[in-house]
Amino acid sequence: MREPGVKVKDRILETASRLFYDQGYNQTGINQIIEEADIARASLYHHYPSKTDLLLAYLDRTHELWFKELEAFMLPIHGPKERLLALFDFRTKRQLRLKYKGCHFSKIVAEACEDEGVFDRVRAHKERFRQYIYDLVVQADHRKLLDNEMLTDTLFLLLEGGIALGAMYRGPDYAEKAKRIAMSFL
Amino acid sequence: MREPGVKVKDRILETASRLFYDQGYNQTGINQIIEEADIARASLYHHYPSKTDLLLAYLDRTHELWFKELEAFMLPIHGPKERLLALFDFRTKRQLRLKYKGCHFSKIVAEACEDEGVFDRVRAHKERFRQYIYDLVVQADHRKLLDNEMLTDTLFLLLEGGIALGAMYRGPDYAEKAKRIAMSFL
DNA sequence: GTCTATAAAATGATAGAC
DNA sequence: GTCTATCATTTTATAGAC
């Protein structure tokens, strides 16, 4: 009659993820998580021995979902140049849904979590994204105003800058400007 | 025999500013501030009725010092083009001193302070910085690859992106790359 | 204006029953 | 594996003496 045990664990992580992002990791207490996930206090500590463990699981989950969402977004888009520009749309669209609260990973770093496991995950995420950009740049028949590495970094910086400013202005303006600028180099 | 009363108030704000930036606003308790500033609990609440008031004062102080420091840095640098590139050096040098913890203003927004006074100050700071860039762009005899507005936004986005990535990587690499990219447009 | 003492609530985490 | 009850700290903020 009992549902499989995974359900509680998932509910914990889903609830924590939402709260960590929406109101901040440090502003989210264990009490609120167990209340909104509707589970017992000790169940949380059974699955995640400490709040830091829950944080690391949150980053892993976010990383996985992020690239899964990206792959789905890219499916109907063909051509490396079109895909490079679609990266801007992907992030702008995502930020609209997230109400412009910024990048999950940069947010956590900004909350001053000095845990090394946190930094490892943040860097791994950004490194993989930069590699994703680079692979498209290599395939793209771009104007060669910049070499492949430099063009990759330009797009990467424009994307990250656009999201960062989007979080401060709570809007898409700079992400959209970033795309228009990128178009002039491609 | 008594020193002027401003001293205590200043010590509170200086200590709070250091802690808010270094370990985060939400992770800094009133207790730690009064201990490290070596003042009484009620003295803090006399000068700053709530922690939020202290936060707003912190943002105002940071804003003032930021531009004062910028002006001093720019003094020996002549020519708008040179000054535009010096903006990258200014922020990279500053971040080195601050141990790459990122922009004060983007950090506070990332900590999910939904206070409107916070957003007002963050936007005002960034808006003034963008205007500073724009004024130099107008004076600069640049290559006209982009119009003045677009070049301003490009430099702005590269600068903000470089700092954001610098915080995640805890190093100057992307800020330096951003400068090299900027050089190719000017 | 500065102090000490304290309040009331929330924090992360644990013990032990079932 | 999930539960309730509870722990010791820490949180922001206030009261009232000097």
Coordinates of C-alpha atoms (C1' of nucleotides) in Angstrom, one line a residue:
Chain A
M1 CA 0.0 0.0 0.0
R2 CA 2.9 2.4 0.7
E3 CA 4.3 4.5 -2.1
P4 CA 8.0 4.0 -2.9
G5 CA 10.3 5.8 -0.5
V6 CA 11.8 8.0 -3.2
K7 CA 8.8 10.3 -3.1
V8 CA 9.6 11.9 0.2
K9 CA 13.3 12.4 -0.8
D10 CA 12.2 14.0 -4.1
R11 CA 9.7 16.2 -2.4
I12 CA 12.3 17.5 0.0
L13 CA 14.7 18.3 -2.8
E14 CA 12.1 20.0 -5.0
T15 CA 10.8 22.1 -2.2
A16 CA 14.3 23.1 -1.0
S17 CA 15.3 23.9 -4.6
R18 CA 12.4 26.2 -5.1
L19 CA 13.0 28.0 -1.8
F20 CA 16.8 28.2 -2.1
Y21 CA 16.4 30.0 -5.4
D22 CA 13.4 32.2 -4.7
Q23 CA 14.3 33.5 -1.3
G24 CA 17.9 32.6 -0.9
Y25 CA 19.8 29.7 0.7
N26 CA 20.6 31.5 3.9
Q27 CA 17.1 32.9 4.3
T28 CA 15.5 29.4 3.9
G29 CA 15.3 27.5 7.2
I30 CA 14.9 23.8 7.7
N31 CA 11.5 24.5 9.3
Q32 CA 10.1 26.1 6.2
I33 CA 11.3 23.2 4.0
I34 CA 9.8 20.5 6.1
E35 CA 6.6 22.4 6.4
E36 CA 6.1 23.1 2.7
A37 CA 7.3 19.7 1.7
D38 CA 4.9 18.3 4.3
I39 CA 7.4 15.8 5.7
A40 CA 8.8 15.2 9.2
R41 CA 11.9 17.0 10.4
A42 CA 13.9 13.7 11.0
S43 CA 13.0 12.5 7.5
L44 CA 14.9 15.4 6.0
Y45 CA 17.9 14.7 8.2
H46 CA 17.7 11.0 7.2
H47 CA 18.0 11.8 3.5
Y48 CA 20.2 14.8 3.8
P49 CA 22.4 14.7 7.0
S50 CA 23.0 18.4 6.9
K51 CA 21.8 21.5 5.2
T52 CA 25.0 21.6 3.2
D53 CA 24.3 18.2 1.8
L54 CA 20.9 19.5 0.7
L55 CA 22.6 22.5 -0.9
L56 CA 25.0 20.2 -2.9
A57 CA 22.1 18.1 -4.1
Y58 CA 20.3 21.2 -5.1
L59 CA 23.2 22.3 -7.3
D60 CA 23.5 18.9 -8.9
R61 CA 19.8 18.8 -9.6
T62 CA 19.9 22.3 -11.0
H63 CA 22.9 21.5 -13.2
E64 CA 21.1 18.4 -14.7
L65 CA 17.8 20.2 -15.3
W66 CA 19.6 23.2 -16.8
F67 CA 21.3 21.2 -19.6
K68 CA 18.3 19.0 -20.1
E69 CA 16.2 22.1 -20.6
L70 CA 18.8 23.6 -23.0
E71 CA 18.9 20.4 -25.1
A72 CA 15.2 20.5 -25.4
F73 CA 15.2 24.1 -26.4
M74 CA 17.9 23.5 -29.0
L75 CA 16.2 20.6 -30.7
P76 CA 14.2 22.5 -33.2
I77 CA 17.0 25.0 -34.0
H78 CA 19.4 24.1 -36.8
G79 CA 22.7 25.6 -37.7
P80 CA 25.5 26.6 -35.3
K81 CA 25.1 30.3 -35.8
E82 CA 21.3 30.1 -35.1
R83 CA 22.1 28.0 -32.1
L84 CA 24.6 30.5 -30.7
L85 CA 22.0 33.2 -30.9
A86 CA 19.4 30.9 -29.5
L87 CA 21.5 30.6 -26.3
F88 CA 20.5 34.2 -25.6
D89 CA 16.9 33.4 -26.2
F90 CA 17.1 30.3 -24.0
R91 CA 18.5 32.2 -21.0
T92 CA 16.2 35.2 -21.5
K93 CA 13.1 33.0 -21.7
R94 CA 14.3 31.0 -18.6
Q95 CA 14.9 34.2 -16.7
L96 CA 11.4 35.5 -17.5
R97 CA 10.0 32.3 -16.0
L98 CA 12.2 32.6 -13.0
K99 CA 11.3 36.3 -12.6
Y100 CA 14.8 37.6 -13.3
K101 CA 16.3 36.3 -10.1
G102 CA 19.6 35.6 -11.9
C103 CA 21.8 32.6 -12.3
H104 CA 21.4 29.8 -9.7
F105 CA 25.1 29.3 -9.5
S106 CA 26.2 32.9 -9.3
K107 CA 23.6 33.4 -6.6
I108 CA 24.9 30.7 -4.4
V109 CA 28.5 32.0 -4.7
A110 CA 27.2 35.5 -3.8
E111 CA 25.6 34.1 -0.6
A112 CA 29.2 33.5 0.6
C113 CA 29.1 29.8 0.8
E114 CA 32.8 29.0 1.1
D115 CA 32.3 25.3 0.9
E116 CA 34.7 23.8 -1.7
G117 CA 32.0 21.4 -3.0
V118 CA 29.9 24.4 -3.9
F119 CA 32.7 26.1 -5.9
D120 CA 33.5 22.8 -7.6
R121 CA 29.9 22.5 -8.9
V122 CA 29.6 26.1 -9.9
R123 CA 32.8 26.0 -11.9
A124 CA 31.9 22.7 -13.5
H125 CA 28.6 24.1 -14.6
K126 CA 30.0 27.2 -16.1
E127 CA 32.9 25.3 -17.7
R128 CA 30.5 23.0 -19.4
F129 CA 28.4 25.9 -20.7
R130 CA 31.5 27.6 -22.1
Q131 CA 32.5 24.3 -23.8
Y132 CA 29.0 24.1 -25.2
I133 CA 29.5 27.6 -26.7
Y134 CA 32.9 26.8 -28.0
D135 CA 31.7 23.7 -29.8
L136 CA 29.1 25.8 -31.7
V137 CA 31.7 28.5 -32.4
V138 CA 34.0 26.0 -34.0
Q139 CA 31.2 24.8 -36.3
A140 CA 29.9 28.2 -37.1
D141 CA 31.0 30.0 -40.3
H142 CA 31.5 33.3 -38.5
R143 CA 33.1 36.6 -39.7
K144 CA 36.5 35.9 -38.0
L145 CA 36.5 39.3 -36.4
L146 CA 37.8 37.3 -33.4
D147 CA 39.4 33.9 -33.2
N148 CA 37.4 31.0 -31.9
E149 CA 38.5 31.3 -28.3
M150 CA 38.0 35.0 -28.2
L151 CA 34.6 34.8 -29.8
T152 CA 33.6 32.1 -27.3
D153 CA 34.6 34.3 -24.4
T154 CA 32.9 37.3 -25.9
L155 CA 29.6 35.4 -26.1
F156 CA 30.1 33.8 -22.7
L157 CA 30.8 37.2 -21.1
L158 CA 27.8 38.8 -22.9
L159 CA 25.5 36.0 -21.7
E160 CA 26.7 36.1 -18.1
G161 CA 26.7 39.9 -18.0
G162 CA 23.2 40.0 -19.4
I163 CA 21.9 37.7 -16.7
A164 CA 23.7 39.5 -14.0
L165 CA 22.3 42.9 -15.0
G166 CA 18.9 41.3 -15.6
A167 CA 18.9 40.3 -11.9
M168 CA 19.7 43.8 -10.8
Y169 CA 17.2 45.5 -13.1
R170 CA 14.7 42.6 -12.8
G171 CA 14.1 42.6 -16.5
P172 CA 15.3 41.3 -19.9
D173 CA 16.7 44.6 -21.3
Y174 CA 20.4 43.8 -21.0
A175 CA 20.0 40.2 -22.1
E176 CA 18.3 41.4 -25.2
K177 CA 20.9 44.0 -25.8
A178 CA 23.6 41.3 -25.4
K179 CA 21.9 39.3 -28.1
R180 CA 21.9 42.2 -30.5
I181 CA 25.5 42.9 -29.9
A182 CA 26.3 39.2 -30.4
M183 CA 24.5 39.3 -33.8
S184 CA 26.9 41.9 -35.0
F185 CA 29.9 39.6 -34.5
L186 CA 28.6 36.4 -35.9
Chain B
M1 CA 37.1 64.8 27.3
R2 CA 34.6 62.8 25.2
E3 CA 35.3 62.2 21.5
P4 CA 32.6 63.4 19.1
G5 CA 29.7 61.0 18.8
V6 CA 30.2 60.3 15.2
K7 CA 33.0 57.8 16.0
V8 CA 30.7 55.1 17.2
K9 CA 28.3 55.4 14.3
D10 CA 31.2 55.2 11.8
R11 CA 32.7 52.2 13.5
I12 CA 29.3 50.4 13.3
L13 CA 29.0 51.2 9.6
E14 CA 32.6 50.3 8.8
T15 CA 32.4 47.0 10.6
A16 CA 29.0 46.1 9.1
S17 CA 30.2 47.0 5.6
R18 CA 33.2 44.7 5.9
L19 CA 31.2 41.8 7.3
F20 CA 28.2 42.2 4.9
Y21 CA 30.6 42.0 1.9
D22 CA 33.0 39.3 3.2
Q23 CA 30.6 36.8 4.7
G24 CA 27.2 38.0 3.3
Y25 CA 24.5 40.1 4.7
N26 CA 22.3 37.3 5.8
Q27 CA 25.1 35.5 7.4
T28 CA 26.2 38.5 9.5
G29 CA 24.3 38.8 12.8
I30 CA 23.9 41.9 14.9
N31 CA 25.9 40.2 17.6
Q32 CA 29.0 39.9 15.5
I33 CA 28.8 43.5 14.4
I34 CA 28.5 44.9 17.9
E35 CA 31.3 42.6 19.1
E36 CA 33.8 43.4 16.3
A37 CA 32.9 47.1 16.3
D38 CA 33.2 47.0 20.1
I39 CA 30.0 48.9 20.8
A40 CA 26.9 48.2 22.8
R41 CA 23.9 46.5 21.3
A42 CA 21.6 49.5 22.0
S43 CA 24.1 51.9 20.4
L44 CA 23.7 50.1 17.1
Y45 CA 19.9 50.3 17.4
H46 CA 20.1 53.9 18.3
H47 CA 22.0 54.9 15.1
Y48 CA 20.3 52.3 12.9
P49 CA 16.8 51.4 14.0
S50 CA 16.8 48.1 12.1
K51 CA 19.2 45.8 10.2
T52 CA 17.7 47.0 7.0
D53 CA 18.6 50.6 7.8
L54 CA 22.1 49.5 8.3
L55 CA 22.0 47.7 4.9
L56 CA 20.8 50.8 3.2
A57 CA 23.6 52.9 4.8
Y58 CA 26.0 50.2 3.7
L59 CA 24.9 50.5 0.1
D60 CA 25.1 54.3 0.2
R61 CA 28.6 54.3 1.7
T62 CA 29.8 51.7 -0.8
H63 CA 28.4 53.7 -3.7
E64 CA 30.2 56.9 -2.6
L65 CA 33.5 55.1 -1.9
W66 CA 33.3 53.3 -5.2
F67 CA 33.1 56.4 -7.3
K68 CA 35.6 58.2 -5.2
E69 CA 38.0 55.4 -5.7
L70 CA 37.3 55.4 -9.5
E71 CA 37.9 59.1 -9.7
A72 CA 41.3 58.7 -8.0
F73 CA 42.2 55.8 -10.2
M74 CA 41.3 57.8 -13.4
L75 CA 43.2 61.0 -12.4
P76 CA 46.6 60.0 -14.0
I77 CA 45.0 58.5 -17.1
H78 CA 44.4 60.8 -20.1
G79 CA 42.3 60.3 -23.2
P80 CA 38.8 58.8 -23.3
K81 CA 40.0 55.6 -25.0
E82 CA 42.7 55.0 -22.4
R83 CA 40.1 55.7 -19.7
L84 CA 37.6 53.2 -21.1
L85 CA 40.3 50.5 -21.0
A86 CA 41.3 51.6 -17.5
L87 CA 37.8 50.8 -16.3
F88 CA 38.7 47.2 -16.7
D89 CA 42.0 47.6 -14.8
F90 CA 40.1 49.5 -12.1
R91 CA 37.6 46.7 -11.5
T92 CA 40.2 43.9 -11.8
K93 CA 42.5 45.6 -9.3
R94 CA 39.7 46.3 -6.9
Q95 CA 38.5 42.7 -7.2
L96 CA 42.0 41.4 -6.5
R97 CA 42.0 43.5 -3.3
L98 CA 38.5 42.2 -2.4
K99 CA 39.6 38.6 -3.1
Y100 CA 37.2 38.3 -6.0
K101 CA 34.0 38.2 -4.0
G102 CA 32.2 40.1 -6.8
C103 CA 30.2 43.3 -7.1
H104 CA 28.8 44.6 -3.8
F105 CA 25.5 45.5 -5.5
S106 CA 24.9 42.3 -7.4
K107 CA 25.8 40.3 -4.3
I108 CA 23.1 42.0 -2.3
V109 CA 20.5 41.4 -5.0
A110 CA 21.5 37.7 -5.1
E111 CA 20.9 37.5 -1.3
A112 CA 17.2 38.0 -2.1
C113 CA 16.6 41.3 -0.3
E114 CA 13.3 42.2 -1.8
D115 CA 13.4 45.6 -0.2
E116 CA 12.6 48.4 -2.7
G117 CA 15.2 50.7 -1.2
V118 CA 17.8 48.1 -2.0
F119 CA 16.8 47.8 -5.6
D120 CA 16.7 51.6 -6.0
R121 CA 20.3 51.9 -4.8
V122 CA 21.5 49.0 -6.9
R123 CA 20.0 50.4 -10.0
A124 CA 21.2 54.0 -9.3
H125 CA 24.7 52.7 -8.9
K126 CA 24.7 50.7 -12.1
E127 CA 23.0 53.5 -14.0
R128 CA 25.6 56.0 -12.9
F129 CA 28.4 53.6 -14.0
R130 CA 26.8 53.1 -17.4
Q131 CA 26.5 56.8 -17.8
Y132 CA 30.2 57.2 -16.9
I133 CA 31.1 54.7 -19.7
Y134 CA 28.8 56.5 -22.1
D135 CA 30.3 59.9 -21.5
L136 CA 33.7 58.4 -22.3
V137 CA 32.5 56.6 -25.4
V138 CA 31.1 59.8 -26.8
Q139 CA 34.4 61.5 -26.4
A140 CA 36.4 58.6 -27.7
D141 CA 37.5 58.4 -31.4
H142 CA 36.5 54.8 -31.7
R143 CA 36.3 52.6 -34.8
K144 CA 32.5 53.0 -35.2
L145 CA 32.0 49.2 -35.4
L146 CA 29.1 49.9 -33.1
D147 CA 27.2 53.1 -32.4
N148 CA 27.8 54.9 -29.1
E149 CA 24.9 53.3 -27.3
M150 CA 25.7 49.8 -28.4
L151 CA 29.4 50.2 -27.7
T152 CA 28.5 51.5 -24.2
D153 CA 26.4 48.5 -23.6
T154 CA 29.0 46.1 -24.9
L155 CA 31.6 47.5 -22.5
F156 CA 29.1 47.5 -19.7
L157 CA 28.2 43.9 -20.3
L158 CA 31.8 42.8 -20.7
L159 CA 32.7 44.5 -17.4
E160 CA 29.8 43.1 -15.5
G161 CA 30.2 39.7 -17.0
G162 CA 33.9 39.7 -16.1
I163 CA 33.2 40.5 -12.5
A164 CA 30.4 38.0 -12.2
L165 CA 32.6 35.2 -13.6
G166 CA 35.5 36.4 -11.5
A167 CA 33.4 35.8 -8.4
M168 CA 32.6 32.2 -9.5
Y169 CA 36.1 31.4 -10.5
R170 CA 37.6 33.5 -7.8
G171 CA 40.2 34.9 -10.2
P172 CA 40.9 37.7 -12.7
D173 CA 40.9 35.6 -15.9
Y174 CA 37.6 36.6 -17.4
A175 CA 38.0 40.2 -16.4
E176 CA 41.3 40.3 -18.3
K177 CA 39.8 38.5 -21.2
A178 CA 37.0 41.1 -21.2
K179 CA 39.6 43.8 -21.5
R180 CA 41.4 42.2 -24.4
I181 CA 38.0 41.8 -26.2
A182 CA 37.2 45.5 -25.5
M183 CA 40.5 46.6 -27.0
S184 CA 39.6 45.0 -30.3
F185 CA 36.5 47.3 -30.6
L186 CA 38.0 50.6 -29.6
Chain C
dG1 C1' 24.3 58.3 23.8
dT2 C1' 25.9 54.5 25.7
dC3 C1' 25.3 50.8 28.6
dT4 C1' 23.5 45.7 30.5
dA5 C1' 19.9 42.5 30.6
dT6 C1' 16.4 40.3 28.4
dA7 C1' 12.7 39.0 25.4
dA8 C1' 10.5 36.2 21.7
dA9 C1' 11.2 33.8 17.8
dA10 C1' 13.9 31.1 14.5
dT11 C1' 18.1 28.5 13.6
dG12 C1' 20.4 23.7 12.5
dA13 C1' 20.5 19.4 14.5
dT14 C1' 19.5 15.0 17.6
dA15 C1' 16.9 11.3 20.4
dG16 C1' 14.1 7.7 20.7
dA17 C1' 9.3 5.7 19.7
dC18 C1' 7.0 3.2 16.1
Chain D
dG1 C1' 11.8 5.4 7.0
dT2 C1' 8.9 8.3 9.1
dC3 C1' 7.3 10.3 13.1
dT4 C1' 7.0 13.8 17.6
dA5 C1' 9.4 16.1 21.0
dT6 C1' 13.2 18.6 22.3
dC7 C1' 18.1 20.6 22.4
dA8 C1' 21.4 24.4 22.5
dT9 C1' 22.4 28.5 19.8
dT10 C1' 21.6 32.3 17.4
dT11 C1' 18.5 35.6 15.5
dT12 C1' 16.6 40.7 15.5
dA13 C1' 14.9 43.8 18.6
dT14 C1' 13.4 46.3 23.1
dA15 C1' 13.4 48.1 28.2
dG16 C1' 15.2 50.7 31.4
dA17 C1' 19.4 52.3 34.2
dC18 C1' 23.1 55.7 34.0

